[in-house]
Short mmCIF file of C-alpha atoms in Angstrom, two decimals:
data_model
loop_
_atom_site.label_atom_id
_atom_site.label_comp_id
_atom_site.label_asym_id
_atom_site.label_seq_id
_atom_site.Cartn_x
_atom_site.Cartn_y
_atom_site.Cartn_z
CA UNK A 23 -29.37 -4.24 19.36
CA UNK A 24 -32.45 -3.41 17.29
CA UNK A 25 -34.25 -6.47 18.65
CA UNK A 26 -33.40 -5.43 22.21
CA UNK A 27 -34.72 -1.94 21.57
CA UNK A 28 -38.04 -3.27 20.28
CA UNK A 29 -38.38 -6.05 22.85
CA UNK A 30 -39.93 -3.92 25.63
CA UNK A 31 -42.52 -2.57 23.19
CA UNK A 32 -43.39 -6.09 22.02
CA UNK A 33 -43.69 -7.22 25.64
CA UNK A 34 -46.01 -4.26 26.40
CA UNK A 35 -48.19 -5.13 23.40
CA UNK A 36 -48.37 -8.74 24.57
CA UNK A 37 -49.26 -7.84 28.17
CA UNK A 38 -52.03 -5.40 27.14
CA UNK A 39 -53.59 -7.59 24.47
CA UNK A 40 -56.64 -8.42 26.58
CA UNK A 41 -57.37 -4.77 27.45
CA UNK A 42 -57.10 -3.66 23.81
CA UNK A 43 -59.16 -6.52 22.33
CA UNK A 44 -61.90 -7.28 24.86
CA UNK A 45 -62.04 -3.97 26.70
CA UNK A 46 -64.93 -1.51 26.59
CA UNK A 47 -65.11 0.27 23.22
CA UNK A 48 -62.41 -1.89 21.66
CA UNK A 49 -62.39 -1.56 17.86
CA UNK A 50 -59.96 -4.41 17.10
CA UNK A 51 -60.35 -8.15 17.04
CA UNK A 52 -57.52 -10.36 18.24
CA UNK A 53 -56.24 -11.10 14.74
CA UNK A 54 -56.37 -7.42 13.77
CA UNK A 55 -54.53 -6.45 16.93
CA UNK A 56 -51.77 -9.02 16.35
CA UNK A 57 -51.31 -8.04 12.69
CA UNK A 58 -51.29 -4.31 13.45
CA UNK A 59 -48.82 -4.73 16.33
CA UNK A 60 -46.55 -6.86 14.16
CA UNK A 61 -46.61 -4.30 11.33
CA UNK A 62 -45.61 -1.58 13.80
CA UNK A 63 -42.93 -3.53 15.71
CA UNK A 64 -41.21 -5.69 13.06
CA UNK A 65 -39.75 -2.69 11.10
CA UNK A 66 -37.85 -1.74 14.26
CA UNK A 67 -35.47 -4.64 13.53
CA UNK A 68 -33.88 -2.37 10.87
CA UNK A 69 -34.02 0.95 12.69
CA UNK A 70 -30.23 1.27 13.13
CA UNK A 71 -29.28 0.20 9.60
CA UNK A 72 -32.20 1.87 7.77
CA UNK A 73 -33.69 4.53 10.08
CA UNK A 74 -35.46 6.49 7.34
CA UNK A 75 -37.12 3.41 5.84
CA UNK A 76 -38.13 2.20 9.30
CA UNK A 77 -39.71 5.53 10.21
CA UNK A 78 -41.52 5.68 6.86
CA UNK A 79 -42.93 2.16 7.27
CA UNK A 80 -44.11 2.76 10.85
CA UNK A 81 -45.62 6.14 9.92
CA UNK A 82 -47.50 4.68 6.95
CA UNK A 83 -48.92 1.86 9.05
CA UNK A 84 -50.00 4.35 11.72
CA UNK A 85 -51.63 6.57 9.07
CA UNK A 86 -53.51 3.56 7.66
CA UNK A 87 -54.61 2.70 11.18
CA UNK A 88 -55.92 6.26 11.62
CA UNK A 89 -57.66 6.22 8.23
CA UNK A 90 -59.45 2.93 9.06
CA UNK A 91 -60.60 4.32 12.40
CA UNK A 92 -58.78 1.78 14.61
CA UNK A 93 -57.99 2.76 18.19
CA UNK A 94 -54.38 3.44 19.18
CA UNK A 95 -52.42 0.45 20.47
CA UNK A 96 -49.22 0.25 22.58
CA UNK A 97 -47.28 -0.67 19.44
CA UNK A 98 -47.86 2.86 18.12
CA UNK A 99 -45.01 3.93 20.39
CA UNK A 100 -42.77 2.49 17.67
CA UNK A 101 -43.18 5.87 15.97
CA UNK A 102 -41.18 7.46 18.80
CA UNK A 103 -38.47 4.80 18.62
CA UNK A 104 -38.16 5.23 14.86
CA UNK A 105 -38.11 9.03 15.30
CA UNK A 106 -35.22 8.73 17.75
CA UNK A 107 -33.29 6.55 15.27
CA UNK A 108 -33.73 9.15 12.50
CA UNK A 109 -32.62 11.99 14.77
CA UNK A 110 -29.63 9.94 15.91
CA UNK A 111 -28.39 8.50 12.64
CA UNK A 112 -29.43 10.90 9.86
CA UNK A 113 -28.78 14.48 8.77
CA UNK A 114 -30.64 17.30 10.48
CA UNK A 115 -33.01 17.93 7.55
CA UNK A 116 -34.26 14.34 7.76
CA UNK A 117 -34.56 14.57 11.55
CA UNK A 118 -36.57 17.80 11.18
CA UNK A 119 -38.87 16.23 8.58
CA UNK A 120 -39.42 13.18 10.79
CA UNK A 121 -40.22 15.42 13.78
CA UNK A 122 -42.80 17.39 11.80
CA UNK A 123 -44.42 14.16 10.58
CA UNK A 124 -44.63 12.89 14.17
CA UNK A 125 -46.21 16.19 15.22
CA UNK A 126 -48.72 15.81 12.40
CA UNK A 127 -49.54 12.35 13.72
CA UNK A 128 -50.26 13.81 17.16
CA UNK A 129 -52.63 16.34 15.60
CA UNK A 130 -54.43 13.69 13.53
CA UNK A 131 -54.96 11.54 16.61
CA UNK A 132 -56.48 14.45 18.51
CA UNK A 133 -58.73 15.37 15.59
CA UNK A 134 -60.03 11.83 15.16
CA UNK A 135 -60.53 10.76 18.76
CA UNK A 136 -60.62 13.92 20.86
CA UNK A 137 -61.51 17.55 20.79
CA UNK A 138 -58.42 19.48 19.72
CA UNK A 139 -57.12 21.98 22.23
CA UNK A 140 -53.75 23.64 22.68
CA UNK A 141 -53.15 22.01 26.06
CA UNK A 142 -53.85 18.53 24.74
CA UNK A 143 -51.66 19.14 21.64
CA UNK A 144 -48.92 20.52 23.85
CA UNK A 145 -49.11 17.48 26.18
CA UNK A 146 -48.91 15.06 23.25
CA UNK A 147 -46.06 17.03 21.66
CA UNK A 148 -43.95 16.80 24.82
CA UNK A 149 -43.19 13.14 24.14
CA UNK A 150 -42.39 13.78 20.47
CA UNK A 151 -40.15 16.79 21.12
CA UNK A 152 -38.37 15.09 24.01
CA UNK A 153 -37.64 12.03 21.89
CA UNK A 154 -36.52 14.21 18.98
CA UNK A 155 -34.18 16.34 21.12
CA UNK A 156 -32.74 13.26 22.82
CA UNK A 157 -31.90 11.75 19.43
CA UNK A 158 -30.30 15.00 18.23
CA UNK A 159 -28.20 15.21 21.39
CA UNK A 160 -27.06 11.61 20.99
CA UNK A 161 -26.20 12.32 17.35
CA UNK A 162 -24.19 15.41 18.29
CA UNK A 163 -22.43 13.47 21.04
CA UNK A 164 -21.60 10.65 18.65
CA UNK A 165 -20.19 13.01 16.03
CA UNK A 166 -18.16 14.80 18.70
CA UNK A 167 -16.63 11.54 19.91
CA UNK A 168 -15.91 10.45 16.35
CA UNK A 169 -14.16 13.77 15.77
CA UNK A 170 -12.09 13.28 18.91
CA UNK A 171 -11.10 9.78 17.82
CA UNK A 172 -10.17 11.01 14.35
CA UNK A 173 -8.06 13.83 15.76
CA UNK A 174 -6.38 11.43 18.19
CA UNK A 175 -5.55 9.01 15.38
CA UNK A 176 -4.24 11.84 13.22
CA UNK A 177 -2.16 13.18 16.09
CA UNK A 178 -0.77 9.70 16.72
CA UNK A 179 0.14 9.30 13.05
CA UNK A 180 1.80 12.71 13.02
CA UNK A 181 3.67 11.88 16.21
CA UNK A 182 4.96 8.61 14.76
CA UNK A 183 5.94 10.38 11.57
CA UNK A 184 7.79 13.07 13.49
CA UNK A 185 9.54 10.38 15.52
CA UNK A 186 10.63 8.59 12.35
CA UNK A 187 11.85 11.84 10.81
CA UNK A 188 13.75 12.70 13.97
CA UNK A 189 15.29 9.22 14.10
CA UNK A 190 16.30 9.47 10.44
CA UNK A 191 17.88 12.88 11.00
CA UNK A 192 19.70 11.61 14.06
CA UNK A 193 21.00 8.58 12.19
CA UNK A 194 22.22 10.82 9.38
CA UNK A 195 23.99 13.04 11.90
CA UNK A 196 25.61 10.03 13.58
CA UNK A 197 26.66 8.67 10.19
CA UNK A 198 28.35 11.98 9.33
CA UNK A 199 30.02 12.00 12.73
CA UNK A 200 31.20 8.42 12.22
CA UNK A 201 32.63 9.36 8.83
CA UNK A 202 34.50 12.33 10.33
CA UNK A 203 35.88 10.25 13.21
CA UNK A 204 37.03 7.40 11.00
CA UNK A 205 38.50 9.72 8.35
CA UNK A 206 40.42 11.68 10.96
CA UNK A 207 41.82 8.69 12.81
CA UNK A 208 42.73 6.81 9.66
CA UNK A 209 44.51 9.92 8.34
CA UNK A 210 46.51 10.14 11.58
CA UNK A 211 47.40 6.46 11.36
CA UNK A 212 48.54 6.81 7.75
CA UNK A 213 50.75 9.79 8.59
CA UNK A 214 52.25 7.96 11.59
CA UNK A 215 52.84 4.83 9.52
CA UNK A 216 54.52 6.84 6.75
CA UNK A 217 56.76 8.56 9.30
CA UNK A 218 57.65 5.26 10.94
CA UNK A 219 58.54 3.77 7.57
CA UNK A 220 60.76 6.75 6.80
CA UNK A 221 62.55 6.68 10.17
CA UNK A 222 62.78 2.93 10.66
CA UNK A 223 66.54 2.83 10.01
CA UNK A 224 67.42 6.23 11.45
CA UNK A 225 65.64 6.51 14.76
CA UNK A 226 64.16 3.24 16.15
CA UNK A 227 62.88 5.00 19.26
CA UNK A 228 60.83 7.41 17.21
CA UNK A 229 59.51 4.49 15.18
CA UNK A 230 58.40 2.76 18.37
CA UNK A 231 56.67 5.94 19.48
CA UNK A 232 54.91 6.18 16.11
CA UNK A 233 53.75 2.56 16.35
CA UNK A 234 52.41 3.23 19.83
CA UNK A 235 50.55 6.27 18.49
CA UNK A 236 49.11 4.16 15.68
CA UNK A 237 47.97 1.52 18.17
CA UNK A 238 46.38 4.12 20.44
CA UNK A 239 44.70 5.92 17.56
CA UNK A 240 43.37 2.64 16.19
CA UNK A 241 41.95 1.69 19.57
CA UNK A 242 40.29 5.08 19.93
CA UNK A 243 38.84 4.88 16.42
CA UNK A 244 37.56 1.35 17.02
CA UNK A 245 35.95 2.31 20.32
CA UNK A 246 34.31 5.35 18.74
CA UNK A 247 33.07 3.31 15.81
CA UNK A 248 31.55 0.74 18.14
CA UNK A 249 29.83 3.44 20.14
CA UNK A 250 28.32 5.16 17.12
CA UNK A 251 27.40 1.98 15.28
CA UNK A 252 25.80 0.71 18.49
CA UNK A 253 23.52 3.73 18.41
CA UNK A 254 22.71 3.22 14.74
CA UNK A 255 21.98 -0.47 15.05
CA UNK A 256 21.74 -1.76 18.61
CA UNK A 257 21.92 -5.53 19.06
CA UNK A 258 19.99 -6.67 22.17
CA UNK A 259 22.05 -9.85 22.33
CA UNK A 260 25.21 -7.83 22.95
CA UNK A 261 23.92 -6.46 26.22
CA UNK A 262 26.14 -3.44 25.70
CA UNK A 263 29.37 -5.39 26.10
CA UNK A 264 32.22 -5.10 23.68
CA UNK A 265 32.84 -8.76 23.25
CA UNK A 266 35.52 -9.59 25.79
CA UNK A 267 33.26 -9.65 28.83
CA UNK A 268 35.13 -6.81 30.49
CA UNK A 269 34.21 -3.81 28.42
CA UNK A 270 37.43 -3.90 26.38
CA UNK A 271 37.93 -4.02 22.66
CA UNK A 272 37.27 -7.23 20.76
CA UNK A 273 40.19 -8.02 18.46
CA UNK A 274 38.75 -11.29 17.14
CA UNK A 275 39.21 -11.25 13.32
CA UNK A 276 36.10 -11.27 11.20
CA UNK A 277 35.37 -14.56 9.40
CA UNK A 278 36.64 -15.06 5.85
CA UNK A 279 35.93 -17.42 2.96
CA UNK A 280 38.69 -19.71 4.20
CA UNK A 281 36.42 -20.57 7.14
CA UNK A 282 33.46 -21.69 5.02
CA UNK A 283 34.32 -25.38 5.45
CA UNK A 284 34.16 -24.97 9.21
CA UNK A 285 30.88 -23.05 8.92
CA UNK A 286 29.26 -25.71 6.73
CA UNK A 287 30.39 -28.53 9.01
CA UNK A 288 28.95 -26.85 12.10
CA UNK A 289 25.73 -25.62 10.49
CA UNK A 290 23.50 -28.02 12.44
CA UNK A 291 22.10 -29.53 9.24
CA UNK A 292 23.80 -31.98 6.85
CA UNK A 293 25.39 -29.63 4.33
CA UNK A 294 27.99 -29.78 1.55
CA UNK A 295 30.21 -27.09 0.08
CA UNK A 296 30.90 -27.00 -3.65
CA UNK A 297 33.32 -24.48 -5.18
CA UNK A 298 33.47 -23.98 -8.94
CA UNK A 299 36.03 -21.91 -10.80
CA UNK A 300 39.37 -20.49 -9.70
CA UNK A 301 39.00 -18.51 -6.46
CA UNK A 302 39.82 -14.82 -6.55
CA UNK A 303 41.16 -12.50 -3.89
CA UNK A 304 38.13 -10.63 -2.58
CA UNK A 305 38.26 -7.71 -0.15
CA UNK A 306 37.72 -8.61 3.48
CA UNK A 307 34.38 -6.83 3.61
CA UNK A 308 33.08 -8.72 0.61
CA UNK A 309 34.31 -12.02 2.06
CA UNK A 310 32.47 -11.20 5.28
CA UNK A 311 29.28 -10.44 3.31
CA UNK A 312 29.46 -13.83 1.54
CA UNK A 313 30.13 -15.58 4.85
CA UNK A 314 27.14 -13.93 6.55
CA UNK A 315 24.81 -14.69 3.64
CA UNK A 316 25.69 -18.37 3.76
CA UNK A 317 25.43 -18.38 7.55
CA UNK A 318 21.94 -16.81 7.44
CA UNK A 319 20.77 -19.20 4.71
CA UNK A 320 21.92 -22.26 6.67
CA UNK A 321 20.28 -20.89 9.80
CA UNK A 322 16.99 -20.48 7.95
CA UNK A 323 17.26 -24.04 6.63
CA UNK A 324 17.75 -25.28 10.18
CA UNK A 325 14.82 -23.24 11.56
CA UNK A 326 12.26 -23.67 8.79
CA UNK A 327 13.35 -26.64 6.71
CA UNK A 328 11.83 -29.29 8.94
CA UNK A 329 13.24 -32.63 10.08
CA UNK A 330 15.77 -34.36 7.83
CA UNK A 331 16.56 -31.25 5.80
CA UNK A 332 19.84 -31.18 3.86
CA UNK A 333 21.60 -28.18 2.34
CA UNK A 334 24.04 -27.51 -0.50
CA UNK A 335 26.31 -24.45 -0.58
CA UNK A 336 27.69 -23.54 -4.01
CA UNK A 337 30.27 -20.85 -4.82
CA UNK A 338 30.82 -20.15 -8.49
CA UNK A 339 33.73 -17.85 -9.34
CA UNK A 340 33.39 -16.13 -12.69
CA UNK A 341 35.39 -13.48 -14.51
CA UNK A 342 33.02 -10.67 -13.49
CA UNK A 343 30.96 -11.97 -10.58
CA UNK A 344 30.77 -14.42 -7.72
CA UNK A 345 27.56 -16.44 -7.51
CA UNK A 346 26.52 -17.78 -4.11
CA UNK A 347 23.70 -20.32 -4.06
CA UNK A 348 22.40 -22.08 -0.94
CA UNK A 349 19.63 -24.64 -1.49
CA UNK A 350 17.87 -27.09 0.78
CA UNK A 351 15.31 -29.86 0.37
CA UNK A 352 13.08 -28.78 3.26
CA UNK A 353 9.48 -27.66 3.39
CA UNK A 354 9.97 -24.62 1.14
CA UNK A 355 6.70 -22.78 0.56
CA UNK A 356 4.97 -24.90 3.22
CA UNK A 357 7.28 -23.62 5.97
CA UNK A 358 5.70 -21.12 8.40
CA UNK A 359 6.68 -17.53 7.70
CA UNK A 360 8.42 -15.50 10.37
CA UNK A 361 7.43 -11.83 10.52
CA UNK A 362 9.97 -10.68 13.09
CA UNK A 363 13.22 -11.70 11.38
CA UNK A 364 15.63 -9.41 9.53
CA UNK A 365 17.72 -12.05 7.72
CA UNK A 366 16.68 -11.23 4.17
CA UNK A 367 16.91 -7.51 4.85
CA UNK A 368 20.43 -7.99 6.18
CA UNK A 369 21.39 -10.02 3.10
CA UNK A 370 20.15 -7.30 0.79
CA UNK A 371 21.98 -4.63 2.75
CA UNK A 372 25.27 -6.54 2.62
CA UNK A 373 24.98 -7.38 -1.08
CA UNK A 374 23.75 -3.91 -1.99
CA UNK A 375 26.91 -2.38 -0.51
CA UNK A 376 28.91 -4.06 -3.29
CA UNK A 377 26.44 -3.52 -6.12
CA UNK A 378 25.07 -7.05 -6.11
CA UNK A 379 21.63 -8.63 -5.90
CA UNK A 380 20.08 -11.37 -3.77
CA UNK A 381 16.87 -13.39 -3.91
CA UNK A 382 15.35 -15.89 -1.49
CA UNK A 383 12.31 -17.94 -2.49
CA UNK A 384 10.89 -21.47 -2.38
CA UNK A 385 11.92 -23.81 -5.21
CA UNK A 386 9.22 -25.21 -7.50
CA UNK A 387 10.14 -28.81 -6.69
CA UNK A 388 10.31 -28.23 -2.94
CA UNK A 389 12.89 -26.72 -0.67
CA UNK A 390 14.28 -23.20 -0.52
CA UNK A 391 16.94 -21.29 -2.44
CA UNK A 392 19.04 -18.25 -1.60
CA UNK A 393 20.86 -16.81 -4.61
CA UNK A 394 23.30 -13.91 -4.40
CA UNK A 395 25.45 -12.34 -7.12
CA UNK A 396 28.35 -10.09 -6.21
CA UNK A 397 30.58 -8.36 -8.76
CA UNK A 398 34.27 -9.23 -8.58
CA UNK A 399 36.46 -6.12 -8.24
CA UNK A 400 38.59 -5.39 -11.27
CA UNK A 401 42.09 -6.81 -11.07
CA UNK A 402 41.18 -9.45 -8.46
CA UNK A 403 39.85 -12.16 -10.77
CA UNK A 404 42.15 -15.17 -11.04
#
């Protein structure tokens, strides 16, 4: 940009070289003209990055030209270009100082080559003042636009923050509502079940009515839970359906540890399952968490492990914890990273619910390892 700004001035100096060197009353030889024009134009290459230094260099060269008695040349217009850069890119005090120096230059030119008069000084000052005011206006305009951009960015950040706060508050409200709905419906089901157990031998009809109430309450609770959980964590793959294709309730049981063999066989990669230690009776939710962790680890091995990858699933039952380790011999650290997946986050959420910990990282010798530790509930260890 600086070169483009100085290009017209360099072209003007080149076109008028004959008139300024060989013309009547010319005080410069060709070499002097070329050197002087270069000293006045070359500093303009830094006028945007160093406006003060550029203006100082051009002004000093012009003052030396005046002191040596050389005639003005077209390249002296570089003073105006440098003045504009100072007014545009520097503080007002520097712009004012540069304007006064330019005005002094106009006066020195008139003193040396002409008879000084107010009209001539006024005519010469018009160009300086116009350039100076134009630079100040451009500076003010630039600062105004920068202020608008800053305010827009700040408003956008505040808007996003408010949206996140509102979403968090809404999720908390829905979670409280979900808790109330589940607690109420489960309480009703417990009372109905207790009544049915008490009346099972005395009034079979009342027991049947109680069982029907339990079934209806359970369906209502399940539908409400699905609605609220769908708001909390919508799954685009569901498409809003409930799982049976007709908008009804999905009664398919959640997978358990007994189905790990089937999961490993159908993983899509050659995989083996190794179980160490006597199995213990884990809660259904904890079994589901282990199942999903292994499922996610095998899926990652299939997606990122590369061709020919093999996996090993190990379950180690201890007295106080269950250790789940899934390793593969794939590309490991060399595998491309996916920035749009939520697999590791989901693992941590599931394990964190039961007070456990999970890690997923490349192995030093190659491949990848997912390691999860879940505490075994008291009284369930074999």
